[in-house]
Tab-separated table of C-alpha atoms and ligand atoms in Angstrom:
chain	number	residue	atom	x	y	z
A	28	UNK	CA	0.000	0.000	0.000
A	29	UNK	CA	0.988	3.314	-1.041
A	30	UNK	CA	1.236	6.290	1.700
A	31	UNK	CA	-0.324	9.610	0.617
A	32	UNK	CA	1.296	12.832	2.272
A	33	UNK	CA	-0.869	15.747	1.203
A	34	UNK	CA	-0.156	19.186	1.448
A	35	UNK	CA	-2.264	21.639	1.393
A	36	UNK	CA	-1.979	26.014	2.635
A	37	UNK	CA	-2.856	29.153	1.061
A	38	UNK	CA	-0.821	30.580	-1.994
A	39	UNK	CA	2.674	31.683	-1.647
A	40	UNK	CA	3.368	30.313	1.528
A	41	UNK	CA	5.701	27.788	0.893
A	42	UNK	CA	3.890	24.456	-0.182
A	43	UNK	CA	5.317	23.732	-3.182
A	44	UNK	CA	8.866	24.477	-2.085
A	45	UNK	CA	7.963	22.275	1.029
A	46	UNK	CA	6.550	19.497	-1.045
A	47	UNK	CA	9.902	19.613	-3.307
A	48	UNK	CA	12.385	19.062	0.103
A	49	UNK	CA	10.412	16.675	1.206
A	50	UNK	CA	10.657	14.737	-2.253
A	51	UNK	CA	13.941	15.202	-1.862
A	52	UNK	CA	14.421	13.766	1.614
A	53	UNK	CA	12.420	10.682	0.326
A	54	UNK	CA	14.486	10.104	-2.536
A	55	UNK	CA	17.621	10.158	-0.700
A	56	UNK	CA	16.624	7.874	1.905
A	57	UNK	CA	15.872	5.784	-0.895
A	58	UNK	CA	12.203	5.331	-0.354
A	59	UNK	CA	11.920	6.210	-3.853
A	60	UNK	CA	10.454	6.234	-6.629
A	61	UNK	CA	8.076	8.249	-5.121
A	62	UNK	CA	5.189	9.824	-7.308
A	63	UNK	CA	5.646	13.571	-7.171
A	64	UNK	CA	1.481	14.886	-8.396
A	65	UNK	CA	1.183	18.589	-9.057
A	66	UNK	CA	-2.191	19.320	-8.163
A	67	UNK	CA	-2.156	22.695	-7.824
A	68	UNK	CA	-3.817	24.836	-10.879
A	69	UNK	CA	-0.841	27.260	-10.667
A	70	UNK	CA	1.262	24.106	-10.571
A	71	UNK	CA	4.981	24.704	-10.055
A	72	UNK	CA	6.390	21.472	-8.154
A	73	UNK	CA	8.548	20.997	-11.696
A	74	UNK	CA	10.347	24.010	-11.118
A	75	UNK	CA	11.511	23.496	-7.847
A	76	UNK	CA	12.195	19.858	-8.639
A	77	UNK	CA	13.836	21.129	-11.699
A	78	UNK	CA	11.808	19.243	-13.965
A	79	UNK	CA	10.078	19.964	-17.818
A	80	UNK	CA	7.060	18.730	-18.331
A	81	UNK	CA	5.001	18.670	-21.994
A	82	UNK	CA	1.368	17.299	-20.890
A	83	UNK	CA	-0.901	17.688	-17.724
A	84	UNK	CA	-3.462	15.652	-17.226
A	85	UNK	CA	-6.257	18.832	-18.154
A	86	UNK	CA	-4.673	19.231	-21.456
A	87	UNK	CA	-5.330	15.533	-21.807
A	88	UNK	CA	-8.596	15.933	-20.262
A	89	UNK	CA	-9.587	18.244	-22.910
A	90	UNK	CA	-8.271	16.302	-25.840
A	91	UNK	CA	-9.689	13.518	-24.859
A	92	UNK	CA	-13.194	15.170	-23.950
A	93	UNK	CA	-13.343	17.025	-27.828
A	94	UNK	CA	-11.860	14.323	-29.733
A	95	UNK	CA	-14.878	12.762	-31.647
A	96	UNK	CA	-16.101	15.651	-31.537
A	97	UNK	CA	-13.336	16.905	-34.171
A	98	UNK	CA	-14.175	16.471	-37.747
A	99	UNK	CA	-10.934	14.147	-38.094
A	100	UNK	CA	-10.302	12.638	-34.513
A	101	UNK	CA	-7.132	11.854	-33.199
A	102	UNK	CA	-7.939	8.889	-31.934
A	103	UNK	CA	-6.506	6.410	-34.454
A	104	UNK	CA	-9.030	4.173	-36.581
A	105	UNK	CA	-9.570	1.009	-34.599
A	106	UNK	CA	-8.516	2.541	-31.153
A	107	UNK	CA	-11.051	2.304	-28.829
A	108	UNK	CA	-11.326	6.000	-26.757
A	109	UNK	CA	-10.553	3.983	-23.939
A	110	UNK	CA	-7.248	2.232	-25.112
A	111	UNK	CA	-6.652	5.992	-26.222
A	112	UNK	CA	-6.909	7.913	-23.726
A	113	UNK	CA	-5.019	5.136	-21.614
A	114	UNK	CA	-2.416	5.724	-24.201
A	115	UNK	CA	-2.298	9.245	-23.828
A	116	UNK	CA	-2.180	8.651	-19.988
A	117	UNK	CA	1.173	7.723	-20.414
A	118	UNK	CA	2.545	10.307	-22.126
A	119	UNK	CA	1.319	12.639	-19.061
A	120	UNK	CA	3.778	10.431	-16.613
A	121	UNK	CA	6.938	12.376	-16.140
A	122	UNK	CA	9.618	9.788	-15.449
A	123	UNK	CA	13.056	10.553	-13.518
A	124	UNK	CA	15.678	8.831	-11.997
A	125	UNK	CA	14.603	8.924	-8.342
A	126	UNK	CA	10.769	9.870	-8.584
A	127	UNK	CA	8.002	10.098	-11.279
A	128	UNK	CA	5.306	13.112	-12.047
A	129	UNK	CA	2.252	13.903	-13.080
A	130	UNK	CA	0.829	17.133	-13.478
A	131	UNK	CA	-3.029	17.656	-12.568
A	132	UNK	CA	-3.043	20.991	-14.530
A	133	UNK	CA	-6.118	22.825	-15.125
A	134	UNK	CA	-9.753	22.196	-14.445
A	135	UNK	CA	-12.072	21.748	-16.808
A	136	UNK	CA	-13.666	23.509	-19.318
A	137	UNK	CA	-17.487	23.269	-19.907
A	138	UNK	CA	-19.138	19.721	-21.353
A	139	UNK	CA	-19.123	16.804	-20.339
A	140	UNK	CA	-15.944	14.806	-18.753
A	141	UNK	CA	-17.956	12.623	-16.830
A	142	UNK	CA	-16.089	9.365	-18.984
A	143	UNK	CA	-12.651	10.995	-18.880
A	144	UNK	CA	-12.704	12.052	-15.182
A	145	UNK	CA	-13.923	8.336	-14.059
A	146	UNK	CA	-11.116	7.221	-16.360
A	147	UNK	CA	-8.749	9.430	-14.763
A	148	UNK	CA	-9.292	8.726	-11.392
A	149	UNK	CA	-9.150	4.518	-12.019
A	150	UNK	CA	-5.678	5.155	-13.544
A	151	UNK	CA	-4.077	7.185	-10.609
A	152	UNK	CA	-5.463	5.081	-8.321
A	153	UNK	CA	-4.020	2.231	-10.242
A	154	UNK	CA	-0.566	4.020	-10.892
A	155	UNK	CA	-0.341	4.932	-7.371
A	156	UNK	CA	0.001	1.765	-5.786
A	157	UNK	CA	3.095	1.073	-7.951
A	158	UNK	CA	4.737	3.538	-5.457
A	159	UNK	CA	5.686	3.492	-1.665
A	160	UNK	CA	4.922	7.189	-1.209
A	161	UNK	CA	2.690	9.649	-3.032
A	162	UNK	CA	3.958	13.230	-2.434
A	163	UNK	CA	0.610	15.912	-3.440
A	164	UNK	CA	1.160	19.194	-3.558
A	165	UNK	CA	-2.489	20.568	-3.277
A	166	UNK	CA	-4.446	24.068	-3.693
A	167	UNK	CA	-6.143	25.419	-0.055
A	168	UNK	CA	-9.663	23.713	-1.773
A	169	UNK	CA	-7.835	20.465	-1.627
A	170	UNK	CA	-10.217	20.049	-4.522
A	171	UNK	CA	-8.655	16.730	-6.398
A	172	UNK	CA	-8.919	14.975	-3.058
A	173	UNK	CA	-12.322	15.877	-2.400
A	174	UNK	CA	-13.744	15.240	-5.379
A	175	UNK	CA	-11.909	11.825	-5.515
A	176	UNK	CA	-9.602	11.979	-8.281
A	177	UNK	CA	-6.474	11.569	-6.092
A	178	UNK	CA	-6.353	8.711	-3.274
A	179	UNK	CA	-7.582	8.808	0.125
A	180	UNK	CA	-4.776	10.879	2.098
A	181	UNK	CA	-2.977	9.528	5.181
A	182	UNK	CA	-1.138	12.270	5.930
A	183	UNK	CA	-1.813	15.683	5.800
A	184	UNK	CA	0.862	18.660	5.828
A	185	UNK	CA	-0.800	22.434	6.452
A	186	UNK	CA	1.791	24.890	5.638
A	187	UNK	CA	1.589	28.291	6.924
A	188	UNK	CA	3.530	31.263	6.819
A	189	UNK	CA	4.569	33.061	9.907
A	190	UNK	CA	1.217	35.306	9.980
A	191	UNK	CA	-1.988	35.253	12.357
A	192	UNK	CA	-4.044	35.205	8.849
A	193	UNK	CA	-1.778	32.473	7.522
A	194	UNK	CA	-2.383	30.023	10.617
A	195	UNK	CA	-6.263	31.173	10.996
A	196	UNK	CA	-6.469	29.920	7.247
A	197	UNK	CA	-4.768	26.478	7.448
A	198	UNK	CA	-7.381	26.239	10.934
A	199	UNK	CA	-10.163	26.777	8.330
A	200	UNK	CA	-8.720	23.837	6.146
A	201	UNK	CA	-8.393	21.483	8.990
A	202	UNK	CA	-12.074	22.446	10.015
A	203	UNK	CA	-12.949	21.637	6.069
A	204	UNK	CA	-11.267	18.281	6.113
A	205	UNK	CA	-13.007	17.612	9.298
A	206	UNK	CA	-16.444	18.564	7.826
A	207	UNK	CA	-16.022	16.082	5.087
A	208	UNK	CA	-14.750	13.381	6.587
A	209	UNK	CA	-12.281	12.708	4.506
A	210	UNK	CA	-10.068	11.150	7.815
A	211	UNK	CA	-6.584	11.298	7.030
A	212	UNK	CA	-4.590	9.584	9.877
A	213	UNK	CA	-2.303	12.413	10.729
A	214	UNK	CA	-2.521	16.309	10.154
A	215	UNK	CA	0.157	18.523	11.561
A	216	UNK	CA	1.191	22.513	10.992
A	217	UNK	CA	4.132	23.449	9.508
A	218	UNK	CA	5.080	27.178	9.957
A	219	UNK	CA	7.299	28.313	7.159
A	220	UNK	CA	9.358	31.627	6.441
A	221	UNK	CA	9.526	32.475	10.367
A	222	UNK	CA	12.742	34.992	10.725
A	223	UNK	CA	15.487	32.874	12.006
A	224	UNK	CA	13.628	29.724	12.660
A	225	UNK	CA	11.471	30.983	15.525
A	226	UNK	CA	8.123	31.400	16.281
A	227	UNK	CA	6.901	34.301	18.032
A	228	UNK	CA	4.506	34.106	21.437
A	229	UNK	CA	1.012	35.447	19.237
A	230	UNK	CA	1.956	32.745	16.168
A	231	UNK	CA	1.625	30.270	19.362
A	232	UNK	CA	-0.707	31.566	20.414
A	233	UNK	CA	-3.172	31.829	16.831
A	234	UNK	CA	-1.474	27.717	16.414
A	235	UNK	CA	-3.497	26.925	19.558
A	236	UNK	CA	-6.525	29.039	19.458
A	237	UNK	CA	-6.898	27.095	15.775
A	238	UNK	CA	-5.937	23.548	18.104
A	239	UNK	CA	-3.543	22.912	15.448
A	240	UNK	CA	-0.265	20.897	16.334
A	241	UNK	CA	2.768	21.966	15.223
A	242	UNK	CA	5.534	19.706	13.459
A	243	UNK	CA	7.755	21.972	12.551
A	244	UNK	CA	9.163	25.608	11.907
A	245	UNK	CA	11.340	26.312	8.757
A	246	UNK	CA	13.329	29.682	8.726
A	247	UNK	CA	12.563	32.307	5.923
A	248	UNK	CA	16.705	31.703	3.899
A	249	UNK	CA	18.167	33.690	1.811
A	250	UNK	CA	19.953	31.022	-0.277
A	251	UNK	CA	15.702	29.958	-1.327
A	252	UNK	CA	15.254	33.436	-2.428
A	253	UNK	CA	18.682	33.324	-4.567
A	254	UNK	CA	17.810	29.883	-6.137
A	255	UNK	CA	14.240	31.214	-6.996
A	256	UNK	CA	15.443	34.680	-8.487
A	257	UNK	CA	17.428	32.849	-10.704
A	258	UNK	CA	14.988	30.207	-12.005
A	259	UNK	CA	17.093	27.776	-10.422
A	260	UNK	CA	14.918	24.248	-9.041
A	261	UNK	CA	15.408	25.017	-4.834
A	262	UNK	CA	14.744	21.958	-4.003
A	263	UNK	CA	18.664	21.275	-5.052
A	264	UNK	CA	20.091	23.614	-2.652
A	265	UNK	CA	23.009	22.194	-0.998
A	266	UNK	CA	22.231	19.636	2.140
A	267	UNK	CA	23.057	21.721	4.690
A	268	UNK	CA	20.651	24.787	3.729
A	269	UNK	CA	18.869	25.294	7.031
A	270	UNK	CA	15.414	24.964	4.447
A	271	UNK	CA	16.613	21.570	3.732
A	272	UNK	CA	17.735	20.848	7.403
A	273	UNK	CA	13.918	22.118	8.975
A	274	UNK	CA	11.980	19.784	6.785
A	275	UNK	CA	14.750	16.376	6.860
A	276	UNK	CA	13.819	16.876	10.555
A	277	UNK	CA	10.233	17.637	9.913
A	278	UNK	CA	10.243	13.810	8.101
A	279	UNK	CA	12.158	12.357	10.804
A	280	UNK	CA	9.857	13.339	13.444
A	281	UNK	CA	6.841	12.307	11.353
A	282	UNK	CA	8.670	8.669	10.872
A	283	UNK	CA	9.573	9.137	7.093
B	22	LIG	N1	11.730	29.264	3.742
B	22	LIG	C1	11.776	30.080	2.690
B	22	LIG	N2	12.695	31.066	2.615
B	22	LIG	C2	12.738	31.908	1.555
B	22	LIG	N3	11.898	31.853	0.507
B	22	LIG	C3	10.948	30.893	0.526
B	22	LIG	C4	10.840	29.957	1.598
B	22	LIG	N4	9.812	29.119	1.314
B	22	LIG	C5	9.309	29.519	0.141
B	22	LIG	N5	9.980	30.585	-0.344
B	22	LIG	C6	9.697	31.328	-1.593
B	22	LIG	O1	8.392	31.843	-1.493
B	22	LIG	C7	7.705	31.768	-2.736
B	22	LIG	C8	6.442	30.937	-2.572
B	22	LIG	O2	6.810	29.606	-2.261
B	22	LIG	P1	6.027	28.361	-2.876
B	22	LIG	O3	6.680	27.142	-2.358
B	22	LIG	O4	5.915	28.494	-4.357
B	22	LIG	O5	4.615	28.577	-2.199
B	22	LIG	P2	3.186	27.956	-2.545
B	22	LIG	O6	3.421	26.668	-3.250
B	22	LIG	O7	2.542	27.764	-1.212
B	22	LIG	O8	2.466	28.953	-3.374
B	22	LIG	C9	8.696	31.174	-3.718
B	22	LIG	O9	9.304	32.219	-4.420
B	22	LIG	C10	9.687	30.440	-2.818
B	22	LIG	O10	10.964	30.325	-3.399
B	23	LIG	MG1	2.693	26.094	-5.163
């Protein structure tokens, strides 16, 4: 059985970044290959893995949705639109050394995806449970685990920045994933971009007014902001980068 470790936050506080360490970490304890999904519609997890990819699953989505509709479909003669799209399934499968990716992309369009989306969510499934650990880096909606097109998730990562607002709206997820059920075994706060690694007394006290429970605090580096300025993937920062350091610990604590 696979092991899904969601994460989920608002925008631009550090998830994706987050989600690319802990990739990292996994790999190098050679837990891998570990499936990296981008399922974020402003996805970005290739860039700080330092990754290209040509096809996200929407873009499939959408060829597959209009192709008989197309006066000469792409679907080859004799291809059933199932073997097709199972086909082009494939190509959206981004494979690398240590870890494979697939990009969720964007969501859909108007019409009806009713046979693509059911076909999409049997094949990750499937494709899932060819790996020990499913890394997700999620929008605050969570909206591809909700709606069932990802796997259950066992664990779930809320990252926050250091700000009252940040925490109060990772509190608001939690209550969200309460409300519908959808029971992962573990959820746990990680506060990200706090000036030199510590957290203030009202960020402790917002984390337990919200009864959330902390895992971990990663310091707001300067070597992050370099990397990113100059388009290069952060997740390869050097080993020691005190980013790095937080979230290696983060996973240790959590058992990874
Ligand atoms: N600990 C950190 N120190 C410095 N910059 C960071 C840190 N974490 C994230 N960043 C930067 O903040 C921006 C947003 O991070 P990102 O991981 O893309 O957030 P999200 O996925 O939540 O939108 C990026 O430019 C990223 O490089
Ligand atoms: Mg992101």
């Amino acid at each position: 059985m696979s092991h899904l470790i969601a994460v989920a936050g608002k925008g631009g506080t550090g998830k994706t970044t987050t989600c690319g360490m802990m990739i990292d970490y996994l790999c190098q304890k050679n837990q891998g290959p570990v499936l990296a999904v981008d399922a974020d519609a402003n996805s970005n997890l290739n860039e700080v893995l330092g990754v290209k990819v040509e096809a996200t699953l929407g873009s499939i989505r959408e060829e597959i949705a209009h192709a008989e509709l197309q006066v000469k479909s792409p679907i080859p003669p004799g291809m059933s639109k199932q073997d097709y799209a199972n086909w082009k399934f494939n190509d959206a499968l981004v494979e690398e050394d240590d870890y494979d990716m697939l990009v969720m992309g964007r969501g859909q369009g108007t019409g009806c995806y009713c046979f693509v989306n059911d076909l999409l969510r049997g094949q990750i499934v499937k494709l899932a449970q060819n790996y020990k650990y499913v890394v997700v880096d999620n929008e605050a909606g969570l909206e591809h685990i909700s709606r069932g097109t990802l796997p259950h998730m066992d664990t779930l990562l809320l990252v926050s920045d250091c700000s009252r607002r940040g925490i109060q709206a990772v509190g608001r997820v939690a209550r969200m994933v309460e409300e519908m059920k959808l029971n992962p075994k573990t959820v746990k706060l990680i506060v990200n971009r706090a000036p030199g690694g510590v957290l203030n007394d009202g960020i402790k006290e917002e984390i337990a007014n919200q009864g959330l429970d902390l895992v971990g605090v990663i310091p707001q580096d300067e070597t992050i902001y370099e990397y990113d300025c100059d388009g290069k993937a952060t997740s390869q920062v050097p080993d020691d980068n005190p980013v790095k350091m937080a979230v290696r610990k983060i996973m240790e604590d959590l058992g990874f």
